[in-house]
Amino acid sequence: MSTFNTISALKEGDPSVFSDIFNEYHRKVYFYVLSKTHSPYIAEETTQITFIKLWDYRHNLDESEPVSRLIFHIARATSIDLLRKEAVKGRFLKQEKPAGSDTVNISDTIEAREQLIRVRQAVNSMPPVRRKVFELSRYEFNSYKEIAAQLSLSVKTVENHMSLAISYLRSVLLLLFLLLYLI
């Protein structure tokens, strides 16, 4: 069957064509991804997701493209997505406390609270509009566009206030750090 006919039949939802494509490319996709990632888990997940996406998005396939190119394009994009997710998950797991380290260091807790108090004092010493912009952005997680609408400011003004607020905090907190830890 030609590429055009194969894609056309797949677009129409022909399960036998999908089965033929799956049988022909499953191992090829698996070993392609395995050669790139060196992870059997990522290779298997990518392979499964690739064929699920091929079926789910069959209506959007370009009939002029070879089937192999479409499949390997999906596989490449899927493996990149999975690797990114694994990297994020790995960073998150590294930040968690190791098993058995349930003890809390009191001095670290006190120091963290003191630093938080210093940050809050520095934020409170900002001009009112800048402080409000900073609080809406960092504490309430509003976008610059939302802040601009809420405070009747332009987005550019919000950006400028945030830039000045962050610069101010850096300078104040650096000065406090130098005074407290180097003296």
PDB file of C-alpha atoms in Angstrom:
ATOM      1  CA  MET A   1       0.000   0.000   0.000  1.00  0.00           C
ATOM      2  CA  SER A   2       1.380   3.438  -0.875  1.00  0.00           C
ATOM      3  CA  THR A   3       2.051   6.109   1.740  1.00  0.00           C
ATOM      4  CA  PHE A   4      -0.936   8.102   0.524  1.00  0.00           C
ATOM      5  CA  ASN A   5      -3.253   5.080   0.731  1.00  0.00           C
ATOM      6  CA  THR A   6      -1.875   4.056   4.127  1.00  0.00           C
ATOM      7  CA  ILE A   7      -2.392   7.505   5.640  1.00  0.00           C
ATOM      8  CA  SER A   8      -5.824   7.809   3.998  1.00  0.00           C
ATOM      9  CA  ALA A   9      -6.934   4.478   5.441  1.00  0.00           C
ATOM     10  CA  LEU A  10      -5.526   5.433   8.839  1.00  0.00           C
ATOM     11  CA  LYS A  11      -7.343   8.770   8.731  1.00  0.00           C
ATOM     12  CA  GLU A  12     -10.575   6.886   8.070  1.00  0.00           C
ATOM     13  CA  GLY A  13      -9.950   4.830  11.215  1.00  0.00           C
ATOM     14  CA  ASP A  14      -9.063   1.482   9.647  1.00  0.00           C
ATOM     15  CA  PRO A  15      -7.856  -0.630  12.603  1.00  0.00           C
ATOM     16  CA  SER A  16      -6.112  -3.200  10.391  1.00  0.00           C
ATOM     17  CA  VAL A  17      -3.922  -0.477   8.858  1.00  0.00           C
ATOM     18  CA  PHE A  18      -3.097   0.828  12.327  1.00  0.00           C
ATOM     19  CA  SER A  19      -2.262  -2.711  13.437  1.00  0.00           C
ATOM     20  CA  ASP A  20       0.038  -3.163  10.436  1.00  0.00           C
ATOM     21  CA  ILE A  21       1.796   0.136  11.179  1.00  0.00           C
ATOM     22  CA  PHE A  22       2.113  -0.792  14.851  1.00  0.00           C
ATOM     23  CA  ASN A  23       3.583  -4.213  14.035  1.00  0.00           C
ATOM     24  CA  GLU A  24       6.038  -2.742  11.544  1.00  0.00           C
ATOM     25  CA  TYR A  25       7.284   0.202  13.618  1.00  0.00           C
ATOM     26  CA  HIS A  26       6.883  -0.767  17.288  1.00  0.00           C
ATOM     27  CA  ARG A  27      10.338  -2.331  17.681  1.00  0.00           C
ATOM     28  CA  LYS A  28      11.969   0.296  15.464  1.00  0.00           C
ATOM     29  CA  VAL A  29      10.583   3.142  17.582  1.00  0.00           C
ATOM     30  CA  TYR A  30      11.504   1.371  20.814  1.00  0.00           C
ATOM     31  CA  PHE A  31      15.130   0.825  19.798  1.00  0.00           C
ATOM     32  CA  TYR A  32      15.424   4.297  18.286  1.00  0.00           C
ATOM     33  CA  VAL A  33      14.338   5.905  21.571  1.00  0.00           C
ATOM     34  CA  LEU A  34      16.420   3.459  23.619  1.00  0.00           C
ATOM     35  CA  SER A  35      19.510   4.407  21.593  1.00  0.00           C
ATOM     36  CA  LYS A  36      18.883   8.091  22.318  1.00  0.00           C
ATOM     37  CA  THR A  37      17.838   7.899  25.987  1.00  0.00           C
ATOM     38  CA  HIS A  38      19.507   4.695  27.255  1.00  0.00           C
ATOM     39  CA  SER A  39      16.391   4.166  29.354  1.00  0.00           C
ATOM     40  CA  PRO A  40      14.153   1.143  28.742  1.00  0.00           C
ATOM     41  CA  TYR A  41      11.410   2.835  30.750  1.00  0.00           C
ATOM     42  CA  ILE A  42      11.471   6.010  28.616  1.00  0.00           C
ATOM     43  CA  ALA A  43      11.731   3.922  25.438  1.00  0.00           C
ATOM     44  CA  GLU A  44       8.679   1.815  26.300  1.00  0.00           C
ATOM     45  CA  GLU A  45       6.606   4.782  27.486  1.00  0.00           C
ATOM     46  CA  THR A  46       7.548   6.783  24.405  1.00  0.00           C
ATOM     47  CA  THR A  47       6.678   3.906  22.095  1.00  0.00           C
ATOM     48  CA  GLN A  48       3.254   3.418  23.646  1.00  0.00           C
ATOM     49  CA  ILE A  49       2.450   7.133  23.702  1.00  0.00           C
ATOM     50  CA  THR A  50       3.678   7.524  20.115  1.00  0.00           C
ATOM     51  CA  PHE A  51       1.146   5.039  18.801  1.00  0.00           C
ATOM     52  CA  ILE A  52      -1.616   6.435  20.994  1.00  0.00           C
ATOM     53  CA  LYS A  53      -0.918   9.903  19.576  1.00  0.00           C
ATOM     54  CA  LEU A  54      -0.753   8.524  16.045  1.00  0.00           C
ATOM     55  CA  TRP A  55      -4.241   7.083  16.494  1.00  0.00           C
ATOM     56  CA  ASP A  56      -5.672  10.074  18.371  1.00  0.00           C
ATOM     57  CA  TYR A  57      -4.390  12.617  15.843  1.00  0.00           C
ATOM     58  CA  ARG A  58      -4.828  10.489  12.705  1.00  0.00           C
ATOM     59  CA  HIS A  59      -7.306  13.003  11.264  1.00  0.00           C
ATOM     60  CA  ASN A  60      -4.573  15.671  11.174  1.00  0.00           C
ATOM     61  CA  LEU A  61      -1.912  13.582   9.420  1.00  0.00           C
ATOM     62  CA  ASP A  62      -0.323  14.885   6.235  1.00  0.00           C
ATOM     63  CA  GLU A  63      -0.864  12.336   3.472  1.00  0.00           C
ATOM     64  CA  SER A  64       2.218  13.513   1.594  1.00  0.00           C
ATOM     65  CA  GLU A  65       4.569  12.583   4.471  1.00  0.00           C
ATOM     66  CA  PRO A  66       5.957   9.050   4.751  1.00  0.00           C
ATOM     67  CA  VAL A  67       4.517   7.067   7.658  1.00  0.00           C
ATOM     68  CA  SER A  68       7.972   6.501   9.111  1.00  0.00           C
ATOM     69  CA  ARG A  69       8.723  10.228   9.229  1.00  0.00           C
ATOM     70  CA  LEU A  70       5.431  10.937  11.015  1.00  0.00           C
ATOM     71  CA  ILE A  71       5.991   8.176  13.562  1.00  0.00           C
ATOM     72  CA  PHE A  72       9.580   9.115  14.341  1.00  0.00           C
ATOM     73  CA  HIS A  73       8.663  12.790  14.591  1.00  0.00           C
ATOM     74  CA  ILE A  74       5.988  11.920  17.171  1.00  0.00           C
ATOM     75  CA  ALA A  75       8.427   9.601  18.979  1.00  0.00           C
ATOM     76  CA  ARG A  76      11.129  12.264  19.159  1.00  0.00           C
ATOM     77  CA  ALA A  77       8.769  14.923  20.530  1.00  0.00           C
ATOM     78  CA  THR A  78       7.246  12.464  23.001  1.00  0.00           C
ATOM     79  CA  SER A  79      10.626  11.291  24.296  1.00  0.00           C
ATOM     80  CA  ILE A  80      11.713  14.897  24.829  1.00  0.00           C
ATOM     81  CA  ASP A  81       8.522  15.570  26.801  1.00  0.00           C
ATOM     82  CA  LEU A  82       9.039  12.471  28.938  1.00  0.00           C
ATOM     83  CA  LEU A  83      12.690  13.333  29.590  1.00  0.00           C
ATOM     84  CA  ARG A  84      11.692  16.827  30.694  1.00  0.00           C
ATOM     85  CA  LYS A  85       9.080  15.407  33.051  1.00  0.00           C
ATOM     86  CA  GLU A  86      11.589  12.936  34.475  1.00  0.00           C
ATOM     87  CA  ALA A  87      14.120  15.735  34.979  1.00  0.00           C
ATOM     88  CA  VAL A  88      11.569  17.821  36.865  1.00  0.00           C
ATOM     89  CA  LYS A  89      10.558  14.810  38.927  1.00  0.00           C
ATOM     90  CA  GLY A  90      14.230  14.102  39.667  1.00  0.00           C
ATOM     91  CA  ARG A  91      14.798  17.665  40.853  1.00  0.00           C
ATOM     92  CA  PHE A  92      11.729  17.434  43.059  1.00  0.00           C
ATOM     93  CA  LEU A  93      12.854  14.146  44.610  1.00  0.00           C
ATOM     94  CA  LYS A  94      16.308  15.576  45.331  1.00  0.00           C
ATOM     95  CA  GLN A  95      14.692  18.421  47.247  1.00  0.00           C
ATOM     96  CA  GLU A  96      12.710  16.065  49.457  1.00  0.00           C
ATOM     97  CA  LYS A  97      14.239  15.034  52.753  1.00  0.00           C
ATOM     98  CA  PRO A  98      16.103  11.727  52.676  1.00  0.00           C
ATOM     99  CA  ALA A  99      14.429   8.842  54.487  1.00  0.00           C
ATOM    100  CA  GLY A 100      15.271   8.794  58.167  1.00  0.00           C
ATOM    101  CA  SER A 101      16.121  12.480  58.414  1.00  0.00           C
ATOM    102  CA  ASP A 102      13.020  13.510  60.306  1.00  0.00           C
ATOM    103  CA  THR A 103      14.964  15.572  62.812  1.00  0.00           C
ATOM    104  CA  VAL A 104      14.615  19.305  62.480  1.00  0.00           C
ATOM    105  CA  ASN A 105      17.593  21.545  62.983  1.00  0.00           C
ATOM    106  CA  ILE A 106      16.306  24.273  65.316  1.00  0.00           C
ATOM    107  CA  SER A 107      18.985  26.793  64.352  1.00  0.00           C
ATOM    108  CA  ASP A 108      18.137  26.371  60.647  1.00  0.00           C
ATOM    109  CA  THR A 109      14.460  26.938  61.405  1.00  0.00           C
ATOM    110  CA  ILE A 110      15.193  30.059  63.446  1.00  0.00           C
ATOM    111  CA  GLU A 111      17.544  31.378  60.769  1.00  0.00           C
ATOM    112  CA  ALA A 112      14.939  30.786  58.046  1.00  0.00           C
ATOM    113  CA  ARG A 113      12.321  32.653  60.081  1.00  0.00           C
ATOM    114  CA  GLU A 114      14.704  35.553  60.635  1.00  0.00           C
ATOM    115  CA  GLN A 115      15.441  35.732  56.916  1.00  0.00           C
ATOM    116  CA  LEU A 116      11.729  35.702  56.150  1.00  0.00           C
ATOM    117  CA  ILE A 117      11.203  38.561  58.604  1.00  0.00           C
ATOM    118  CA  ARG A 118      13.999  40.528  56.884  1.00  0.00           C
ATOM    119  CA  VAL A 119      12.410  39.975  53.482  1.00  0.00           C
ATOM    120  CA  ARG A 120       9.012  41.094  54.775  1.00  0.00           C
ATOM    121  CA  GLN A 121      10.549  44.204  56.342  1.00  0.00           C
ATOM    122  CA  ALA A 122      12.290  45.033  53.074  1.00  0.00           C
ATOM    123  CA  VAL A 123       9.040  44.551  51.134  1.00  0.00           C
ATOM    124  CA  ASN A 124       7.147  46.721  53.630  1.00  0.00           C
ATOM    125  CA  SER A 125       9.693  49.518  53.203  1.00  0.00           C
ATOM    126  CA  MET A 126       8.951  49.795  49.462  1.00  0.00           C
ATOM    127  CA  PRO A 127       6.736  52.563  48.079  1.00  0.00           C
ATOM    128  CA  PRO A 128       3.045  51.522  48.319  1.00  0.00           C
ATOM    129  CA  VAL A 129       2.377  50.854  44.621  1.00  0.00           C
ATOM    130  CA  ARG A 130       5.626  48.938  44.145  1.00  0.00           C
ATOM    131  CA  ARG A 131       4.929  46.903  47.281  1.00  0.00           C
ATOM    132  CA  LYS A 132       1.407  46.097  46.080  1.00  0.00           C
ATOM    133  CA  VAL A 133       2.685  45.055  42.634  1.00  0.00           C
ATOM    134  CA  PHE A 134       5.340  42.840  44.237  1.00  0.00           C
ATOM    135  CA  GLU A 135       2.878  41.225  46.649  1.00  0.00           C
ATOM    136  CA  LEU A 136       0.339  40.529  43.912  1.00  0.00           C
ATOM    137  CA  SER A 137       3.025  38.981  41.740  1.00  0.00           C
ATOM    138  CA  ARG A 138       5.034  36.970  44.250  1.00  0.00           C
ATOM    139  CA  TYR A 139       2.562  36.172  47.025  1.00  0.00           C
ATOM    140  CA  GLU A 140      -0.703  35.886  45.093  1.00  0.00           C
ATOM    141  CA  PHE A 141       0.860  34.633  41.825  1.00  0.00           C
ATOM    142  CA  ASN A 142      -0.991  37.079  39.566  1.00  0.00           C
ATOM    143  CA  SER A 143       0.348  37.716  36.074  1.00  0.00           C
ATOM    144  CA  TYR A 144       1.580  41.175  35.125  1.00  0.00           C
ATOM    145  CA  LYS A 145      -1.491  41.584  32.946  1.00  0.00           C
ATOM    146  CA  GLU A 146      -3.807  40.749  35.865  1.00  0.00           C
ATOM    147  CA  ILE A 147      -1.940  43.140  38.153  1.00  0.00           C
ATOM    148  CA  ALA A 148      -2.122  45.906  35.554  1.00  0.00           C
ATOM    149  CA  ALA A 149      -5.889  45.461  35.239  1.00  0.00           C
ATOM    150  CA  GLN A 150      -6.394  45.286  39.000  1.00  0.00           C
ATOM    151  CA  LEU A 151      -4.352  48.411  39.755  1.00  0.00           C
ATOM    152  CA  SER A 152      -5.294  50.337  36.594  1.00  0.00           C
ATOM    153  CA  LEU A 153      -1.685  50.456  35.401  1.00  0.00           C
ATOM    154  CA  SER A 154      -0.066  49.557  32.116  1.00  0.00           C
ATOM    155  CA  VAL A 155       1.702  46.211  31.874  1.00  0.00           C
ATOM    156  CA  LYS A 156       4.964  48.065  31.216  1.00  0.00           C
ATOM    157  CA  THR A 157       4.531  50.021  34.469  1.00  0.00           C
ATOM    158  CA  VAL A 158       3.985  46.754  36.339  1.00  0.00           C
ATOM    159  CA  GLU A 159       7.147  45.334  34.747  1.00  0.00           C
ATOM    160  CA  ASN A 160       9.110  48.424  35.808  1.00  0.00           C
ATOM    161  CA  HIS A 161       7.796  48.215  39.382  1.00  0.00           C
ATOM    162  CA  MET A 162       8.765  44.528  39.574  1.00  0.00           C
ATOM    163  CA  SER A 163      12.214  45.222  38.195  1.00  0.00           C
ATOM    164  CA  LEU A 164      12.775  47.997  40.737  1.00  0.00           C
ATOM    165  CA  ALA A 165      11.350  45.873  43.572  1.00  0.00           C
ATOM    166  CA  ILE A 166      13.612  42.936  42.812  1.00  0.00           C
ATOM    167  CA  SER A 167      16.674  45.174  42.460  1.00  0.00           C
ATOM    168  CA  TYR A 168      15.819  46.834  45.761  1.00  0.00           C
ATOM    169  CA  LEU A 169      15.393  43.500  47.544  1.00  0.00           C
ATOM    170  CA  ARG A 170      18.684  42.227  46.165  1.00  0.00           C
ATOM    171  CA  SER A 171      20.565  45.269  47.375  1.00  0.00           C
ATOM    172  CA  VAL A 172      18.912  45.370  50.815  1.00  0.00           C
ATOM    173  CA  LEU A 173      19.244  41.652  51.443  1.00  0.00           C
ATOM    174  CA  LEU A 174      22.830  41.567  50.203  1.00  0.00           C
ATOM    175  CA  LEU A 175      23.682  44.412  52.547  1.00  0.00           C
ATOM    176  CA  LEU A 176      21.992  42.602  55.450  1.00  0.00           C
ATOM    177  CA  PHE A 177      23.841  39.414  54.581  1.00  0.00           C
ATOM    178  CA  LEU A 178      27.164  41.231  54.533  1.00  0.00           C
ATOM    179  CA  LEU A 179      26.447  42.957  57.838  1.00  0.00           C
ATOM    180  CA  LEU A 180      25.250  39.830  59.622  1.00  0.00           C
ATOM    181  CA  TYR A 181      27.592  37.166  58.328  1.00  0.00           C
ATOM    182  CA  LEU A 182      30.832  38.954  57.619  1.00  0.00           C
ATOM    183  CA  ILE A 183      31.124  40.916  60.837  1.00  0.00           C
TER     184      ILE A 183
END
